[in-house]
Amino acid sequence: MIWELELVICIFLALSAIVALEVKDLLVAVVMMTVFSFLMALLFVAMGAIDVGFTEAVIGAGVTGILFVVVVFQTSRKSND
Amino acid sequence: MRRQFDSPIVLLGARLLSPYIMVFGWYVIFHGHYSPGGGFQGGALLAASILLMRVAGGRRVSRLQIREFATTPLAIIGVFIYFATGLTAMAMGGYFLDYEMLPLPGLDPPSLRYYGILIIEVGIGLAVMAILIMIFDNMVKGEDYA
């Protein structure tokens, strides 16, 4: 694997993680989490673990994104107590 | 709760994308024993295609695919396929999931292993798909997001 490409993927990985932690809108944080897991899947494939990368892409970018969106829609921002 | 609106573009995009994801899921399941992928990944892809329709189209559309009460029997069927294959091999004198001992006539041991793993993968895919859809349905609790 080309190390320049891995370096770029790692930089974008750290950037997406920081944005997901610091952003105010929760929906943006969910999208950044899916971007994070997709880049993680690319790194897994680059390191030769194709099966792990496949699972990470399907579960992390597909199913948990939808479940997080449902959780964001079912909770309110401000507490009522 | 956000304001609900009907967007034909979102529904059309989901309807265009969902069958291809489902076909790719079956491809991953049926090629899982000699290429990357397998029952879990294929089942998650099938569940992703159905969840996409549930998020984009709401209950009125997604009820046509799989109803809420059908997920539990599908999961039970998947687990039953898995354990029936394993316990059949055990009953024929081998170990648990010893595919060589499966009573399929006219097949040599490599072919028996081939088809045994295929049967297992189909069971795992069904169970994973049904349980992921069940988690989504129980989280939504009858509310509609489309």
mmCIF file of C-alpha atoms in Angstrom:
data_model
loop_
_atom_site.group_PDB
_atom_site.id
_atom_site.type_symbol
_atom_site.label_atom_id
_atom_site.label_comp_id
_atom_site.label_asym_id
_atom_site.label_seq_id
_atom_site.Cartn_x
_atom_site.Cartn_y
_atom_site.Cartn_z
ATOM 1 C CA MET A 1 0.000 0.000 0.000
ATOM 2 C CA ILE A 2 1.145 3.513 -0.814
ATOM 3 C CA TRP A 3 2.075 5.261 2.415
ATOM 4 C CA GLU A 4 1.069 8.714 1.165
ATOM 5 C CA LEU A 5 -2.496 7.509 0.661
ATOM 6 C CA GLU A 6 -2.554 5.985 4.151
ATOM 7 C CA LEU A 7 -1.279 9.274 5.583
ATOM 8 C CA VAL A 8 -4.071 11.207 3.860
ATOM 9 C CA ILE A 9 -6.668 8.711 5.126
ATOM 10 C CA CYS A 10 -5.297 8.978 8.668
ATOM 11 C CA ILE A 11 -5.436 12.798 8.567
ATOM 12 C CA PHE A 12 -9.056 12.701 7.378
ATOM 13 C CA LEU A 13 -9.804 10.090 10.077
ATOM 14 C CA ALA A 14 -8.560 12.409 12.828
ATOM 15 C CA LEU A 15 -10.384 15.366 11.279
ATOM 16 C CA SER A 16 -13.716 13.527 11.098
ATOM 17 C CA ALA A 17 -13.323 12.305 14.689
ATOM 18 C CA ILE A 18 -12.632 15.857 15.958
ATOM 19 C CA VAL A 19 -15.574 17.272 14.006
ATOM 20 C CA ALA A 20 -17.876 14.530 15.337
ATOM 21 C CA LEU A 21 -16.848 15.383 18.889
ATOM 22 C CA GLU A 22 -16.988 19.161 18.657
ATOM 23 C CA VAL A 23 -19.975 19.865 16.413
ATOM 24 C CA LYS A 24 -23.213 21.206 17.910
ATOM 25 C CA ASP A 25 -25.746 19.526 15.606
ATOM 26 C CA LEU A 26 -26.167 15.867 16.462
ATOM 27 C CA LEU A 27 -27.150 14.873 12.924
ATOM 28 C CA VAL A 28 -23.826 16.213 11.636
ATOM 29 C CA ALA A 29 -22.090 14.183 14.336
ATOM 30 C CA VAL A 30 -23.858 11.026 13.119
ATOM 31 C CA VAL A 31 -22.791 11.686 9.528
ATOM 32 C CA MET A 32 -19.225 12.293 10.703
ATOM 33 C CA MET A 33 -19.330 8.970 12.563
ATOM 34 C CA THR A 34 -20.272 7.190 9.343
ATOM 35 C CA VAL A 35 -17.473 9.008 7.509
ATOM 36 C CA PHE A 36 -15.111 7.875 10.289
ATOM 37 C CA SER A 37 -16.103 4.234 9.956
ATOM 38 C CA PHE A 38 -15.881 4.344 6.170
ATOM 39 C CA LEU A 39 -12.323 5.703 6.347
ATOM 40 C CA MET A 40 -11.589 3.060 8.979
ATOM 41 C CA ALA A 41 -12.835 0.410 6.530
ATOM 42 C CA LEU A 42 -10.506 1.815 3.855
ATOM 43 C CA LEU A 43 -7.601 1.533 6.298
ATOM 44 C CA PHE A 44 -8.534 -2.058 7.177
ATOM 45 C CA VAL A 45 -8.626 -2.984 3.480
ATOM 46 C CA ALA A 46 -5.280 -1.233 2.980
ATOM 47 C CA MET A 47 -3.774 -3.319 5.770
ATOM 48 C CA GLY A 48 -5.003 -6.535 4.168
ATOM 49 C CA ALA A 49 -7.953 -7.387 6.438
ATOM 50 C CA ILE A 50 -10.609 -7.378 3.724
ATOM 51 C CA ASP A 51 -13.190 -9.228 5.795
ATOM 52 C CA VAL A 52 -12.879 -6.815 8.726
ATOM 53 C CA GLY A 53 -13.038 -3.843 6.371
ATOM 54 C CA PHE A 54 -16.158 -5.217 4.734
ATOM 55 C CA THR A 55 -17.874 -5.704 8.083
ATOM 56 C CA GLU A 56 -16.870 -2.223 9.216
ATOM 57 C CA ALA A 57 -18.214 -0.653 6.012
ATOM 58 C CA VAL A 58 -21.534 -2.495 6.203
ATOM 59 C CA ILE A 59 -22.192 -2.157 9.919
ATOM 60 C CA GLY A 60 -20.508 1.147 10.688
ATOM 61 C CA ALA A 61 -21.559 3.104 7.626
ATOM 62 C CA GLY A 62 -24.902 1.418 7.009
ATOM 63 C CA VAL A 63 -26.801 0.066 9.953
ATOM 64 C CA THR A 64 -25.507 2.069 12.930
ATOM 65 C CA GLY A 65 -25.937 5.306 10.964
ATOM 66 C CA ILE A 66 -29.644 4.572 10.566
ATOM 67 C CA LEU A 67 -29.977 3.544 14.221
ATOM 68 C CA PHE A 68 -28.207 6.723 15.397
ATOM 69 C CA VAL A 69 -30.524 8.838 13.247
ATOM 70 C CA VAL A 70 -33.528 7.161 14.892
ATOM 71 C CA VAL A 71 -32.069 7.843 18.348
ATOM 72 C CA VAL A 72 -31.438 11.508 17.463
ATOM 73 C CA PHE A 73 -35.022 11.892 16.251
ATOM 74 C CA GLN A 74 -36.464 10.284 19.389
ATOM 75 C CA THR A 75 -34.609 12.420 21.922
ATOM 76 C CA SER A 76 -35.045 16.125 22.521
ATOM 77 C CA ARG A 77 -32.214 18.569 22.886
ATOM 78 C CA LYS A 78 -33.157 20.261 26.133
ATOM 79 C CA SER A 79 -34.100 18.418 29.276
ATOM 80 C CA ASN A 80 -37.571 19.049 30.606
ATOM 81 C CA ASP A 81 -37.024 18.571 34.333
ATOM 82 C CA MET B 1 -39.553 15.628 16.822
ATOM 83 C CA ARG B 2 -38.809 17.189 13.509
ATOM 84 C CA ARG B 3 -41.394 18.227 10.966
ATOM 85 C CA GLN B 4 -42.304 15.446 8.602
ATOM 86 C CA PHE B 5 -42.424 16.023 4.889
ATOM 87 C CA ASP B 6 -42.859 13.942 1.788
ATOM 88 C CA SER B 7 -39.993 14.120 -0.632
ATOM 89 C CA PRO B 8 -40.489 12.182 -3.861
ATOM 90 C CA ILE B 9 -36.799 12.509 -4.718
ATOM 91 C CA VAL B 10 -35.691 10.784 -1.514
ATOM 92 C CA LEU B 11 -38.270 8.034 -1.976
ATOM 93 C CA LEU B 12 -37.293 7.528 -5.615
ATOM 94 C CA GLY B 13 -33.586 7.385 -4.761
ATOM 95 C CA ALA B 14 -34.182 4.844 -2.031
ATOM 96 C CA ARG B 15 -36.395 2.776 -4.313
ATOM 97 C CA LEU B 16 -33.686 2.838 -6.972
ATOM 98 C CA LEU B 17 -30.907 1.879 -4.580
ATOM 99 C CA SER B 18 -32.613 -0.703 -2.381
ATOM 100 C CA PRO B 19 -32.927 -3.681 -4.815
ATOM 101 C CA TYR B 20 -29.279 -3.442 -5.857
ATOM 102 C CA ILE B 21 -28.133 -3.486 -2.221
ATOM 103 C CA MET B 22 -30.328 -6.539 -1.677
ATOM 104 C CA VAL B 23 -28.927 -8.391 -4.706
ATOM 105 C CA PHE B 24 -25.401 -7.554 -3.554
ATOM 106 C CA GLY B 25 -26.269 -8.946 -0.130
ATOM 107 C CA TRP B 26 -27.351 -12.266 -1.641
ATOM 108 C CA TYR B 27 -24.162 -12.258 -3.748
ATOM 109 C CA VAL B 28 -22.051 -11.802 -0.616
ATOM 110 C CA ILE B 29 -23.909 -14.617 1.164
ATOM 111 C CA PHE B 30 -23.601 -17.091 -1.709
ATOM 112 C CA HIS B 31 -19.923 -16.328 -2.360
ATOM 113 C CA GLY B 32 -18.986 -16.175 1.310
ATOM 114 C CA HIS B 33 -17.153 -19.472 1.497
ATOM 115 C CA TYR B 34 -14.447 -18.682 -1.023
ATOM 116 C CA SER B 35 -14.246 -14.887 -1.062
ATOM 117 C CA PRO B 36 -14.443 -12.089 1.521
ATOM 118 C CA GLY B 37 -17.832 -11.722 3.084
ATOM 119 C CA GLY B 38 -20.183 -14.285 4.482
ATOM 120 C CA GLY B 39 -23.424 -14.702 6.306
ATOM 121 C CA PHE B 40 -23.046 -11.811 8.720
ATOM 122 C CA GLN B 41 -21.999 -9.234 6.135
ATOM 123 C CA GLY B 42 -24.600 -10.372 3.619
ATOM 124 C CA GLY B 43 -27.331 -10.356 6.239
ATOM 125 C CA ALA B 44 -26.306 -6.860 7.311
ATOM 126 C CA LEU B 45 -26.509 -5.733 3.672
ATOM 127 C CA LEU B 46 -30.009 -7.218 3.321
ATOM 128 C CA ALA B 47 -31.029 -5.472 6.533
ATOM 129 C CA ALA B 48 -29.505 -2.208 5.272
ATOM 130 C CA SER B 49 -31.584 -2.327 2.088
ATOM 131 C CA ILE B 50 -34.790 -2.924 4.039
ATOM 132 C CA LEU B 51 -33.927 -0.281 6.660
ATOM 133 C CA LEU B 52 -33.288 2.196 3.840
ATOM 134 C CA MET B 53 -36.824 1.645 2.592
ATOM 135 C CA ARG B 54 -38.195 1.922 6.140
ATOM 136 C CA VAL B 55 -36.430 5.236 6.744
ATOM 137 C CA ALA B 56 -37.243 6.711 3.333
ATOM 138 C CA GLY B 57 -40.738 5.392 2.710
ATOM 139 C CA GLY B 58 -42.363 5.002 6.082
ATOM 140 C CA ARG B 59 -44.515 2.160 7.286
ATOM 141 C CA ARG B 60 -47.038 2.347 4.468
ATOM 142 C CA VAL B 61 -44.414 1.394 1.876
ATOM 143 C CA SER B 62 -42.140 -0.794 3.970
ATOM 144 C CA ARG B 63 -45.017 -2.912 5.195
ATOM 145 C CA LEU B 64 -45.152 -4.365 1.689
ATOM 146 C CA GLN B 65 -41.642 -5.815 2.107
ATOM 147 C CA ILE B 66 -41.476 -7.342 5.560
ATOM 148 C CA ARG B 67 -44.070 -6.758 8.252
ATOM 149 C CA GLU B 68 -43.162 -6.174 11.868
ATOM 150 C CA PHE B 69 -44.462 -9.499 13.137
ATOM 151 C CA ALA B 70 -42.565 -11.482 10.488
ATOM 152 C CA THR B 71 -39.095 -10.674 11.801
ATOM 153 C CA THR B 72 -39.148 -12.967 14.824
ATOM 154 C CA PRO B 73 -40.131 -16.124 12.861
ATOM 155 C CA LEU B 74 -37.452 -15.319 10.251
ATOM 156 C CA ALA B 75 -34.791 -15.084 12.963
ATOM 157 C CA ILE B 76 -36.013 -18.347 14.477
ATOM 158 C CA ILE B 77 -35.841 -20.032 11.045
ATOM 159 C CA GLY B 78 -32.260 -18.813 10.572
ATOM 160 C CA VAL B 79 -31.083 -20.059 13.957
ATOM 161 C CA PHE B 80 -32.940 -23.327 13.333
ATOM 162 C CA ILE B 81 -31.127 -23.839 9.994
ATOM 163 C CA TYR B 82 -27.777 -23.296 11.728
ATOM 164 C CA PHE B 83 -28.369 -25.641 14.630
ATOM 165 C CA ALA B 84 -30.201 -28.255 12.530
ATOM 166 C CA THR B 85 -27.183 -28.558 10.222
ATOM 167 C CA GLY B 86 -24.765 -28.780 13.136
ATOM 168 C CA LEU B 87 -26.824 -31.255 15.120
ATOM 169 C CA THR B 88 -27.524 -33.403 12.042
ATOM 170 C CA ALA B 89 -23.788 -33.774 11.533
ATOM 171 C CA MET B 90 -23.515 -34.641 15.219
ATOM 172 C CA ALA B 91 -26.293 -37.235 14.958
ATOM 173 C CA MET B 92 -24.615 -38.898 11.979
ATOM 174 C CA GLY B 93 -21.499 -39.589 14.042
ATOM 175 C CA GLY B 94 -19.305 -36.528 13.562
ATOM 176 C CA TYR B 95 -18.563 -33.444 15.603
ATOM 177 C CA PHE B 96 -20.805 -30.335 15.794
ATOM 178 C CA LEU B 97 -20.812 -28.669 12.326
ATOM 179 C CA ASP B 98 -18.745 -31.512 10.874
ATOM 180 C CA TYR B 99 -19.925 -31.038 7.295
ATOM 181 C CA GLU B 100 -18.492 -34.327 6.002
ATOM 182 C CA MET B 101 -21.113 -36.269 7.963
ATOM 183 C CA LEU B 102 -24.139 -34.507 6.456
ATOM 184 C CA PRO B 103 -26.548 -37.049 4.907
ATOM 185 C CA LEU B 104 -26.682 -35.531 1.402
ATOM 186 C CA PRO B 105 -26.559 -38.370 -1.151
ATOM 187 C CA GLY B 106 -24.175 -38.493 -4.074
ATOM 188 C CA LEU B 107 -21.565 -35.972 -2.892
ATOM 189 C CA ASP B 108 -17.918 -36.473 -2.011
ATOM 190 C CA PRO B 109 -16.541 -34.876 1.196
ATOM 191 C CA PRO B 110 -15.209 -31.645 -0.447
ATOM 192 C CA SER B 111 -18.583 -30.976 -2.027
ATOM 193 C CA LEU B 112 -20.262 -31.786 1.294
ATOM 194 C CA ARG B 113 -18.126 -29.175 3.047
ATOM 195 C CA TYR B 114 -18.890 -26.696 0.239
ATOM 196 C CA TYR B 115 -22.661 -27.073 0.463
ATOM 197 C CA GLY B 116 -22.638 -27.402 4.257
ATOM 198 C CA ILE B 117 -20.940 -24.028 4.648
ATOM 199 C CA LEU B 118 -23.410 -22.578 2.120
ATOM 200 C CA ILE B 119 -26.407 -23.795 4.162
ATOM 201 C CA ILE B 120 -24.883 -22.356 7.341
ATOM 202 C CA GLU B 121 -24.283 -18.999 5.656
ATOM 203 C CA VAL B 122 -27.893 -18.755 4.487
ATOM 204 C CA GLY B 123 -29.112 -19.430 8.036
ATOM 205 C CA ILE B 124 -26.781 -16.837 9.550
ATOM 206 C CA GLY B 125 -27.791 -14.270 6.922
ATOM 207 C CA LEU B 126 -31.498 -14.755 7.619
ATOM 208 C CA ALA B 127 -30.999 -14.453 11.382
ATOM 209 C CA VAL B 128 -28.824 -11.332 11.159
ATOM 210 C CA MET B 129 -31.207 -9.617 8.725
ATOM 211 C CA ALA B 130 -34.287 -10.359 10.837
ATOM 212 C CA ILE B 131 -32.688 -9.282 14.109
ATOM 213 C CA LEU B 132 -31.329 -5.987 12.727
ATOM 214 C CA ILE B 133 -34.795 -5.146 11.338
ATOM 215 C CA MET B 134 -36.310 -6.157 14.682
ATOM 216 C CA ILE B 135 -33.977 -3.773 16.550
ATOM 217 C CA PHE B 136 -35.023 -0.934 14.221
ATOM 218 C CA ASP B 137 -38.736 -1.690 14.602
ATOM 219 C CA ASN B 138 -38.504 -1.823 18.372
ATOM 220 C CA MET B 139 -36.585 1.472 18.462
ATOM 221 C CA VAL B 140 -39.087 3.264 16.241
ATOM 222 C CA LYS B 141 -42.070 1.935 18.263
ATOM 223 C CA GLY B 142 -44.753 2.614 15.681
ATOM 224 C CA GLU B 143 -43.785 6.204 14.952
ATOM 225 C CA ASP B 144 -43.313 7.163 11.351
ATOM 226 C CA TYR B 145 -40.272 8.923 9.973
ATOM 227 C CA ALA B 146 -41.287 9.480 6.407
#
